Amino acid sequence: MSYQDILYDVADRIATITLNRPDRMNAWTPVMEREVRAAMQQAAEDGGVRVIVLTGAGRGFCAGADMQVLQNIDPSDVRRAADLPPFDMNRRADWQTRYAFYPSIGKPIIGMLNGATAGIGLVHALYCDVRFAADTAVFTTAFARRGLIAEHGISWMLPQIVGHANALDLLLSARRVSADEALRMGLVNRLYPADQLREQTYAYARDLADNVAPASMRVIKRQLYEVPFQTLAEATIEANREMAISLASDDFKEGVASFVEKRPPQFKSA
């Protein structure tokens, strides 16, 4: 599949989706929106992919929405659903919205934040499962300084990650946040010198791809994203059901055998 505003590559069982408008700091466009969703689905359906990395070309991750698009935006666009897949009544509705579909992808998604991450770019970074950033990266919600509100579910997702008070601070002030502060508040998981970010991110991704059972990652990801909607009892009941399945799986046998035999595992699940 060919893309216009992104790059898509697979190597070492890792799919890399790169926002590719470096001359515009990867400013978000409707084309990019459609292509990122399509690429995520492509990676989800590819049995040769175990991990997904989302990053940006050039100096930034994503500087927010393209201002040329914003200047002419139709206010009703926010309710647009023309490009969304048909609603699946058998899956949680929360993860079928316009942008909050990342948790429905059954593979870990790593945000490799190589530079400025703002507005809608920050929304997408938050929907990644983990976030690794360059120590030169800066972050801002941006919305309030453009006369906008907390959009596309960030009012729900941001407090889940940094807590209520930090989320209010970042959304109300829309101030610039340094990489160091982002790490302290939990907005990102790890910081690396800019020239080491790619190497360190892919080392982590390869470790997941090579040494962790895909089925385990898929179930664990689903468990964690179900938690905000569950009681402790419900989470325990679900864990017991999944544990019984995993104990009977070939992956469990391989995981134990590889540990006893002191060799790398050869997991076969998809």
PDB file of N, CA and C in Angstrom, residues 89-179:
ATOM      1  N   MET A  89     -20.511  -3.811  17.318  1.00  0.00           N
ATOM      2  CA  MET A  89     -21.233  -3.846  18.581  1.00  0.00           C
ATOM      3  C   MET A  89     -20.639  -4.855  19.569  1.00  0.00           C
ATOM      4  N   ASN A  90     -19.715  -5.698  19.104  1.00  0.00           N
ATOM      5  CA  ASN A  90     -19.103  -6.696  19.980  1.00  0.00           C
ATOM      6  C   ASN A  90     -17.781  -6.225  20.587  1.00  0.00           C
ATOM      7  N   ARG A  91     -17.384  -4.970  20.294  1.00  0.00           N
ATOM      8  CA  ARG A  91     -16.158  -4.414  20.871  1.00  0.00           C
ATOM      9  C   ARG A  91     -16.491  -3.133  21.633  1.00  0.00           C
ATOM     10  N   ARG A  92     -15.638  -2.780  22.573  1.00  0.00           N
ATOM     11  CA  ARG A  92     -15.863  -1.580  23.373  1.00  0.00           C
ATOM     12  C   ARG A  92     -15.933  -0.346  22.479  1.00  0.00           C
ATOM     13  N   ALA A  93     -17.000   0.412  22.649  1.00  0.00           N
ATOM     14  CA  ALA A  93     -17.207   1.606  21.824  1.00  0.00           C
ATOM     15  C   ALA A  93     -16.122   2.656  22.054  1.00  0.00           C
ATOM     16  N   ASP A  94     -15.577   2.718  23.271  1.00  0.00           N
ATOM     17  CA  ASP A  94     -14.577   3.734  23.598  1.00  0.00           C
ATOM     18  C   ASP A  94     -13.384   3.701  22.649  1.00  0.00           C
ATOM     19  N   TRP A  95     -13.025   2.520  22.179  1.00  0.00           N
ATOM     20  CA  TRP A  95     -11.829   2.379  21.341  1.00  0.00           C
ATOM     21  C   TRP A  95     -12.178   2.305  19.861  1.00  0.00           C
ATOM     22  N   GLN A  96     -13.353   2.804  19.489  1.00  0.00           N
ATOM     23  CA  GLN A  96     -13.745   2.846  18.078  1.00  0.00           C
ATOM     24  C   GLN A  96     -13.974   4.279  17.597  1.00  0.00           C
ATOM     25  N   THR A  97     -13.522   5.245  18.367  1.00  0.00           N
ATOM     26  CA  THR A  97     -13.724   6.633  17.967  1.00  0.00           C
ATOM     27  C   THR A  97     -12.663   7.062  16.955  1.00  0.00           C
ATOM     28  N   ARG A  98     -12.733   8.310  16.551  1.00  0.00           N
ATOM     29  CA  ARG A  98     -11.915   8.809  15.445  1.00  0.00           C
ATOM     30  C   ARG A  98     -10.413   8.676  15.698  1.00  0.00           C
ATOM     31  N   TYR A  99      -9.981   8.920  16.924  1.00  0.00           N
ATOM     32  CA  TYR A  99      -8.555   8.848  17.227  1.00  0.00           C
ATOM     33  C   TYR A  99      -8.207   7.800  18.284  1.00  0.00           C
ATOM     34  N   ALA A 100      -9.145   7.456  19.133  1.00  0.00           N
ATOM     35  CA  ALA A 100      -8.842   6.568  20.266  1.00  0.00           C
ATOM     36  C   ALA A 100      -8.935   5.090  19.896  1.00  0.00           C
ATOM     37  N   PHE A 101      -8.348   4.746  18.750  1.00  0.00           N
ATOM     38  CA  PHE A 101      -8.410   3.347  18.315  1.00  0.00           C
ATOM     39  C   PHE A 101      -7.140   2.578  18.658  1.00  0.00           C
ATOM     40  N   TYR A 102      -6.096   3.263  19.096  1.00  0.00           N
ATOM     41  CA  TYR A 102      -4.836   2.573  19.369  1.00  0.00           C
ATOM     42  C   TYR A 102      -4.984   1.439  20.383  1.00  0.00           C
ATOM     43  N   PRO A 103      -5.767   1.609  21.470  1.00  0.00           N
ATOM     44  CA  PRO A 103      -5.915   0.503  22.414  1.00  0.00           C
ATOM     45  C   PRO A 103      -6.575  -0.744  21.827  1.00  0.00           C
ATOM     46  N   SER A 104      -7.265  -0.591  20.691  1.00  0.00           N
ATOM     47  CA  SER A 104      -7.892  -1.757  20.068  1.00  0.00           C
ATOM     48  C   SER A 104      -6.913  -2.556  19.217  1.00  0.00           C
ATOM     49  N   ILE A 105      -5.730  -1.991  18.963  1.00  0.00           N
ATOM     50  CA  ILE A 105      -4.697  -2.708  18.210  1.00  0.00           C
ATOM     51  C   ILE A 105      -4.025  -3.687  19.155  1.00  0.00           C
ATOM     52  N   GLY A 106      -4.053  -4.965  18.839  1.00  0.00           N
ATOM     53  CA  GLY A 106      -3.581  -5.991  19.772  1.00  0.00           C
ATOM     54  C   GLY A 106      -2.082  -6.188  19.806  1.00  0.00           C
ATOM     55  N   LYS A 107      -1.343  -5.131  19.513  1.00  0.00           N
ATOM     56  CA  LYS A 107       0.123  -5.184  19.538  1.00  0.00           C
ATOM     57  C   LYS A 107       0.624  -3.925  20.233  1.00  0.00           C
ATOM     58  N   PRO A 108       1.746  -4.008  20.948  1.00  0.00           N
ATOM     59  CA  PRO A 108       2.245  -2.803  21.631  1.00  0.00           C
ATOM     60  C   PRO A 108       2.636  -1.723  20.645  1.00  0.00           C
ATOM     61  N   ILE A 109       2.263  -0.488  20.950  1.00  0.00           N
ATOM     62  CA  ILE A 109       2.579   0.672  20.123  1.00  0.00           C
ATOM     63  C   ILE A 109       3.500   1.585  20.926  1.00  0.00           C
ATOM     64  N   ILE A 110       4.692   1.817  20.410  1.00  0.00           N
ATOM     65  CA  ILE A 110       5.676   2.668  21.076  1.00  0.00           C
ATOM     66  C   ILE A 110       5.719   4.008  20.360  1.00  0.00           C
ATOM     67  N   GLY A 111       5.486   5.086  21.088  1.00  0.00           N
ATOM     68  CA  GLY A 111       5.657   6.408  20.531  1.00  0.00           C
ATOM     69  C   GLY A 111       7.111   6.825  20.673  1.00  0.00           C
ATOM     70  N   MET A 112       7.821   7.009  19.561  1.00  0.00           N
ATOM     71  CA  MET A 112       9.209   7.471  19.578  1.00  0.00           C
ATOM     72  C   MET A 112       9.177   8.963  19.259  1.00  0.00           C
ATOM     73  N   LEU A 113       9.205   9.776  20.308  1.00  0.00           N
ATOM     74  CA  LEU A 113       8.946  11.208  20.194  1.00  0.00           C
ATOM     75  C   LEU A 113      10.264  11.946  20.029  1.00  0.00           C
ATOM     76  N   ASN A 114      10.586  12.227  18.788  1.00  0.00           N
ATOM     77  CA  ASN A 114      11.909  12.737  18.430  1.00  0.00           C
ATOM     78  C   ASN A 114      12.020  14.252  18.502  1.00  0.00           C
ATOM     79  N   GLY A 115      10.920  14.936  18.802  1.00  0.00           N
ATOM     80  CA  GLY A 115      10.969  16.394  18.863  1.00  0.00           C
ATOM     81  C   GLY A 115       9.636  16.948  19.305  1.00  0.00           C
ATOM     82  N   ALA A 116       9.296  18.151  18.834  1.00  0.00           N
ATOM     83  CA  ALA A 116       8.076  18.832  19.265  1.00  0.00           C
ATOM     84  C   ALA A 116       6.854  17.929  19.125  1.00  0.00           C
ATOM     85  N   THR A 117       6.063  17.870  20.202  1.00  0.00           N
ATOM     86  CA  THR A 117       4.861  17.051  20.251  1.00  0.00           C
ATOM     87  C   THR A 117       3.750  17.932  20.797  1.00  0.00           C
ATOM     88  N   ALA A 118       2.851  18.387  19.925  1.00  0.00           N
ATOM     89  CA  ALA A 118       1.884  19.412  20.311  1.00  0.00           C
ATOM     90  C   ALA A 118       0.498  19.104  19.778  1.00  0.00           C
ATOM     91  N   GLY A 119      -0.507  19.591  20.496  1.00  0.00           N
ATOM     92  CA  GLY A 119      -1.880  19.507  20.031  1.00  0.00           C
ATOM     93  C   GLY A 119      -2.300  18.099  19.666  1.00  0.00           C
ATOM     94  N   ILE A 120      -2.782  17.929  18.437  1.00  0.00           N
ATOM     95  CA  ILE A 120      -3.219  16.609  17.993  1.00  0.00           C
ATOM     96  C   ILE A 120      -2.059  15.623  17.985  1.00  0.00           C
ATOM     97  N   GLY A 121      -0.824  16.123  17.841  1.00  0.00           N
ATOM     98  CA  GLY A 121       0.335  15.251  17.949  1.00  0.00           C
ATOM     99  C   GLY A 121       0.453  14.662  19.335  1.00  0.00           C
ATOM    100  N   LEU A 122       0.180  15.469  20.371  1.00  0.00           N
ATOM    101  CA  LEU A 122       0.205  14.962  21.736  1.00  0.00           C
ATOM    102  C   LEU A 122      -0.919  13.961  21.967  1.00  0.00           C
ATOM    103  N   VAL A 123      -2.079  14.212  21.364  1.00  0.00           N
ATOM    104  CA  VAL A 123      -3.190  13.248  21.472  1.00  0.00           C
ATOM    105  C   VAL A 123      -2.734  11.872  20.997  1.00  0.00           C
ATOM    106  N   HIS A 124      -2.093  11.820  19.845  1.00  0.00           N
ATOM    107  CA  HIS A 124      -1.652  10.533  19.306  1.00  0.00           C
ATOM    108  C   HIS A 124      -0.539   9.919  20.157  1.00  0.00           C
ATOM    109  N   ALA A 125       0.341  10.744  20.686  1.00  0.00           N
ATOM    110  CA  ALA A 125       1.385  10.223  21.570  1.00  0.00           C
ATOM    111  C   ALA A 125       0.771   9.582  22.806  1.00  0.00           C
ATOM    112  N   LEU A 126      -0.277  10.192  23.350  1.00  0.00           N
ATOM    113  CA  LEU A 126      -0.914   9.650  24.555  1.00  0.00           C
ATOM    114  C   LEU A 126      -1.609   8.328  24.289  1.00  0.00           C
ATOM    115  N   TYR A 127      -2.117   8.139  23.078  1.00  0.00           N
ATOM    116  CA  TYR A 127      -2.786   6.871  22.766  1.00  0.00           C
ATOM    117  C   TYR A 127      -1.797   5.748  22.486  1.00  0.00           C
ATOM    118  N   CYS A 128      -0.506   6.070  22.322  1.00  0.00           N
ATOM    119  CA  CYS A 128       0.502   5.012  22.258  1.00  0.00           C
ATOM    120  C   CYS A 128       0.595   4.343  23.627  1.00  0.00           C
ATOM    121  N   ASP A 129       1.055   3.098  23.662  1.00  0.00           N
ATOM    122  CA  ASP A 129       1.113   2.353  24.920  1.00  0.00           C
ATOM    123  C   ASP A 129       2.259   2.815  25.806  1.00  0.00           C
ATOM    124  N   VAL A 130       3.405   3.088  25.220  1.00  0.00           N
ATOM    125  CA  VAL A 130       4.541   3.660  25.940  1.00  0.00           C
ATOM    126  C   VAL A 130       5.149   4.754  25.074  1.00  0.00           C
ATOM    127  N   ARG A 131       5.850   5.679  25.722  1.00  0.00           N
ATOM    128  CA  ARG A 131       6.409   6.825  25.015  1.00  0.00           C
ATOM    129  C   ARG A 131       7.870   6.996  25.404  1.00  0.00           C
ATOM    130  N   PHE A 132       8.762   6.933  24.429  1.00  0.00           N
ATOM    131  CA  PHE A 132      10.178   7.222  24.605  1.00  0.00           C
ATOM    132  C   PHE A 132      10.452   8.539  23.884  1.00  0.00           C
ATOM    133  N   ALA A 133      11.187   9.442  24.534  1.00  0.00           N
ATOM    134  CA  ALA A 133      11.379  10.772  23.955  1.00  0.00           C
ATOM    135  C   ALA A 133      12.844  11.170  23.942  1.00  0.00           C
ATOM    136  N   ALA A 134      13.192  12.011  22.995  1.00  0.00           N
ATOM    137  CA  ALA A 134      14.505  12.647  22.978  1.00  0.00           C
ATOM    138  C   ALA A 134      14.557  13.674  24.100  1.00  0.00           C
ATOM    139  N   ASP A 135      15.718  13.846  24.691  1.00  0.00           N
ATOM    140  CA  ASP A 135      15.826  14.806  25.789  1.00  0.00           C
ATOM    141  C   ASP A 135      15.704  16.252  25.328  1.00  0.00           C
ATOM    142  N   THR A 136      15.617  16.456  24.027  1.00  0.00           N
ATOM    143  CA  THR A 136      15.407  17.797  23.468  1.00  0.00           C
ATOM    144  C   THR A 136      13.938  18.046  23.099  1.00  0.00           C
ATOM    145  N   ALA A 137      13.089  17.041  23.263  1.00  0.00           N
ATOM    146  CA  ALA A 137      11.682  17.177  22.877  1.00  0.00           C
ATOM    147  C   ALA A 137      10.957  18.159  23.800  1.00  0.00           C
ATOM    148  N   VAL A 138       9.944  18.822  23.259  1.00  0.00           N
ATOM    149  CA  VAL A 138       9.078  19.690  24.047  1.00  0.00           C
ATOM    150  C   VAL A 138       7.634  19.289  23.770  1.00  0.00           C
ATOM    151  N   PHE A 139       6.772  19.560  24.759  1.00  0.00           N
ATOM    152  CA  PHE A 139       5.387  19.117  24.691  1.00  0.00           C
ATOM    153  C   PHE A 139       4.453  20.265  25.053  1.00  0.00           C
ATOM    154  N   THR A 140       3.298  20.301  24.403  1.00  0.00           N
ATOM    155  CA  THR A 140       2.256  21.252  24.782  1.00  0.00           C
ATOM    156  C   THR A 140       0.909  20.747  24.288  1.00  0.00           C
ATOM    157  N   THR A 141      -0.116  20.992  25.105  1.00  0.00           N
ATOM    158  CA  THR A 141      -1.468  20.654  24.651  1.00  0.00           C
ATOM    159  C   THR A 141      -1.927  21.642  23.588  1.00  0.00           C
ATOM    160  N   ALA A 142      -1.546  22.899  23.713  1.00  0.00           N
ATOM    161  CA  ALA A 142      -1.759  23.962  22.704  1.00  0.00           C
ATOM    162  C   ALA A 142      -3.199  24.450  22.598  1.00  0.00           C
ATOM    163  N   PHE A 143      -4.194  23.623  22.878  1.00  0.00           N
ATOM    164  CA  PHE A 143      -5.577  23.929  22.510  1.00  0.00           C
ATOM    165  C   PHE A 143      -6.074  25.260  23.074  1.00  0.00           C
ATOM    166  N   ALA A 144      -5.884  25.506  24.375  1.00  0.00           N
ATOM    167  CA  ALA A 144      -6.449  26.709  24.996  1.00  0.00           C
ATOM    168  C   ALA A 144      -5.857  27.980  24.407  1.00  0.00           C
ATOM    169  N   ARG A 145      -4.625  27.918  23.915  1.00  0.00           N
ATOM    170  CA  ARG A 145      -3.998  29.095  23.304  1.00  0.00           C
ATOM    171  C   ARG A 145      -4.451  29.313  21.859  1.00  0.00           C
ATOM    172  N   ARG A 146      -5.266  28.398  21.350  1.00  0.00           N
ATOM    173  CA  ARG A 146      -5.861  28.563  20.017  1.00  0.00           C
ATOM    174  C   ARG A 146      -7.367  28.783  20.118  1.00  0.00           C
ATOM    175  N   GLY A 147      -7.857  28.989  21.347  1.00  0.00           N
ATOM    176  CA  GLY A 147      -9.296  29.171  21.529  1.00  0.00           C
ATOM    177  C   GLY A 147     -10.079  27.886  21.435  1.00  0.00           C
ATOM    178  N   LEU A 148      -9.404  26.756  21.647  1.00  0.00           N
ATOM    179  CA  LEU A 148     -10.041  25.454  21.550  1.00  0.00           C
ATOM    180  C   LEU A 148     -10.128  24.788  22.925  1.00  0.00           C
ATOM    181  N   ILE A 149     -10.695  23.618  22.973  1.00  0.00           N
ATOM    182  CA  ILE A 149     -10.894  22.880  24.227  1.00  0.00           C
ATOM    183  C   ILE A 149     -10.090  21.578  24.172  1.00  0.00           C
ATOM    184  N   ALA A 150     -10.165  20.792  25.232  1.00  0.00           N
ATOM    185  CA  ALA A 150      -9.473  19.501  25.263  1.00  0.00           C
ATOM    186  C   ALA A 150     -10.194  18.550  24.320  1.00  0.00           C
ATOM    187  N   GLU A 151      -9.546  18.223  23.213  1.00  0.00           N
ATOM    188  CA  GLU A 151     -10.247  17.529  22.138  1.00  0.00           C
ATOM    189  C   GLU A 151      -9.863  16.060  22.032  1.00  0.00           C
ATOM    190  N   HIS A 152     -10.721  15.332  21.318  1.00  0.00           N
ATOM    191  CA  HIS A 152     -10.457  13.953  20.903  1.00  0.00           C
ATOM    192  C   HIS A 152     -10.083  13.015  22.058  1.00  0.00           C
ATOM    193  N   GLY A 153     -10.741  13.220  23.210  1.00  0.00           N
ATOM    194  CA  GLY A 153     -10.565  12.295  24.321  1.00  0.00           C
ATOM    195  C   GLY A 153      -9.363  12.570  25.199  1.00  0.00           C
ATOM    196  N   ILE A 154      -8.588  13.643  24.938  1.00  0.00           N
ATOM    197  CA  ILE A 154      -7.414  13.921  25.755  1.00  0.00           C
ATOM    198  C   ILE A 154      -7.821  14.255  27.190  1.00  0.00           C
ATOM    199  N   SER A 155      -9.048  14.777  27.389  1.00  0.00           N
ATOM    200  CA  SER A 155      -9.507  15.078  28.746  1.00  0.00           C
ATOM    201  C   SER A 155      -9.696  13.812  29.572  1.00  0.00           C
ATOM    202  N   TRP A 156      -9.861  12.684  28.923  1.00  0.00           N
ATOM    203  CA  TRP A 156      -9.973  11.385  29.604  1.00  0.00           C
ATOM    204  C   TRP A 156      -8.608  10.720  29.707  1.00  0.00           C
ATOM    205  N   MET A 157      -7.846  10.741  28.623  1.00  0.00           N
ATOM    206  CA  MET A 157      -6.599   9.979  28.569  1.00  0.00           C
ATOM    207  C   MET A 157      -5.471  10.636  29.357  1.00  0.00           C
ATOM    208  N   LEU A 158      -5.349  11.955  29.278  1.00  0.00           N
ATOM    209  CA  LEU A 158      -4.230  12.628  29.942  1.00  0.00           C
ATOM    210  C   LEU A 158      -4.240  12.419  31.452  1.00  0.00           C
ATOM    211  N   PRO A 159      -5.381  12.556  32.162  1.00  0.00           N
ATOM    212  CA  PRO A 159      -5.368  12.284  33.604  1.00  0.00           C
ATOM    213  C   PRO A 159      -5.028  10.836  33.942  1.00  0.00           C
ATOM    214  N   GLN A 160      -5.372   9.902  33.034  1.00  0.00           N
ATOM    215  CA  GLN A 160      -5.009   8.506  33.274  1.00  0.00           C
ATOM    216  C   GLN A 160      -3.495   8.336  33.347  1.00  0.00           C
ATOM    217  N   ILE A 161      -2.775   9.185  32.634  1.00  0.00           N
ATOM    218  CA  ILE A 161      -1.325   9.043  32.514  1.00  0.00           C
ATOM    219  C   ILE A 161      -0.574   9.922  33.512  1.00  0.00           C
ATOM    220  N   VAL A 162      -0.994  11.187  33.671  1.00  0.00           N
ATOM    221  CA  VAL A 162      -0.222  12.114  34.522  1.00  0.00           C
ATOM    222  C   VAL A 162      -0.962  12.540  35.776  1.00  0.00           C
ATOM    223  N   GLY A 163      -2.214  12.112  35.953  1.00  0.00           N
ATOM    224  CA  GLY A 163      -2.993  12.516  37.108  1.00  0.00           C
ATOM    225  C   GLY A 163      -3.828  13.755  36.842  1.00  0.00           C
ATOM    226  N   HIS A 164      -4.863  13.930  37.673  1.00  0.00           N
ATOM    227  CA  HIS A 164      -5.847  14.996  37.468  1.00  0.00           C
ATOM    228  C   HIS A 164      -5.220  16.392  37.532  1.00  0.00           C
ATOM    229  N   ALA A 165      -4.411  16.646  38.571  1.00  0.00           N
ATOM    230  CA  ALA A 165      -3.858  17.993  38.753  1.00  0.00           C
ATOM    231  C   ALA A 165      -2.901  18.361  37.625  1.00  0.00           C
ATOM    232  N   ASN A 166      -2.018  17.443  37.250  1.00  0.00           N
ATOM    233  CA  ASN A 166      -1.099  17.720  36.148  1.00  0.00           C
ATOM    234  C   ASN A 166      -1.848  17.920  34.837  1.00  0.00           C
ATOM    235  N   ALA A 167      -2.897  17.116  34.628  1.00  0.00           N
ATOM    236  CA  ALA A 167      -3.669  17.248  33.395  1.00  0.00           C
ATOM    237  C   ALA A 167      -4.329  18.628  33.315  1.00  0.00           C
ATOM    238  N   LEU A 168      -4.907  19.082  34.419  1.00  0.00           N
ATOM    239  CA  LEU A 168      -5.518  20.412  34.427  1.00  0.00           C
ATOM    240  C   LEU A 168      -4.479  21.491  34.133  1.00  0.00           C
ATOM    241  N   ASP A 169      -3.314  21.377  34.750  1.00  0.00           N
ATOM    242  CA  ASP A 169      -2.241  22.339  34.504  1.00  0.00           C
ATOM    243  C   ASP A 169      -1.893  22.390  33.014  1.00  0.00           C
ATOM    244  N   LEU A 170      -1.647  21.224  32.423  1.00  0.00           N
ATOM    245  CA  LEU A 170      -1.211  21.185  31.025  1.00  0.00           C
ATOM    246  C   LEU A 170      -2.298  21.664  30.071  1.00  0.00           C
ATOM    247  N   LEU A 171      -3.555  21.357  30.387  1.00  0.00           N
ATOM    248  CA  LEU A 171      -4.640  21.744  29.492  1.00  0.00           C
ATOM    249  C   LEU A 171      -5.025  23.211  29.659  1.00  0.00           C
ATOM    250  N   LEU A 172      -5.094  23.695  30.898  1.00  0.00           N
ATOM    251  CA  LEU A 172      -5.480  25.089  31.113  1.00  0.00           C
ATOM    252  C   LEU A 172      -4.413  26.059  30.628  1.00  0.00           C
ATOM    253  N   SER A 173      -3.163  25.788  30.949  1.00  0.00           N
ATOM    254  CA  SER A 173      -2.095  26.724  30.593  1.00  0.00           C
ATOM    255  C   SER A 173      -1.606  26.552  29.165  1.00  0.00           C
ATOM    256  N   ALA A 174      -1.719  25.333  28.639  1.00  0.00           N
ATOM    257  CA  ALA A 174      -1.166  25.020  27.314  1.00  0.00           C
ATOM    258  C   ALA A 174       0.291  25.454  27.209  1.00  0.00           C
ATOM    259  N   ARG A 175       0.999  25.386  28.323  1.00  0.00           N
ATOM    260  CA  ARG A 175       2.395  25.835  28.342  1.00  0.00           C
ATOM    261  C   ARG A 175       3.310  24.773  27.739  1.00  0.00           C
ATOM    262  N   ARG A 176       4.526  25.191  27.420  1.00  0.00           N
ATOM    263  CA  ARG A 176       5.535  24.274  26.907  1.00  0.00           C
ATOM    264  C   ARG A 176       6.137  23.487  28.071  1.00  0.00           C
ATOM    265  N   VAL A 177       6.263  22.200  27.877  1.00  0.00           N
ATOM    266  CA  VAL A 177       6.799  21.301  28.896  1.00  0.00           C
ATOM    267  C   VAL A 177       8.089  20.693  28.364  1.00  0.00           C
ATOM    268  N   SER A 178       9.149  20.779  29.137  1.00  0.00           N
ATOM    269  CA  SER A 178      10.422  20.201  28.720  1.00  0.00           C
ATOM    270  C   SER A 178      10.384  18.689  28.836  1.00  0.00           C
ATOM    271  N   ALA A 179      11.340  18.042  28.203  1.00  0.00           N
ATOM    272  CA  ALA A 179      11.426  16.583  28.273  1.00  0.00           C
ATOM    273  C   ALA A 179      11.644  16.119  29.705  1.00  0.00           C
TER     274      ALA A 179
END
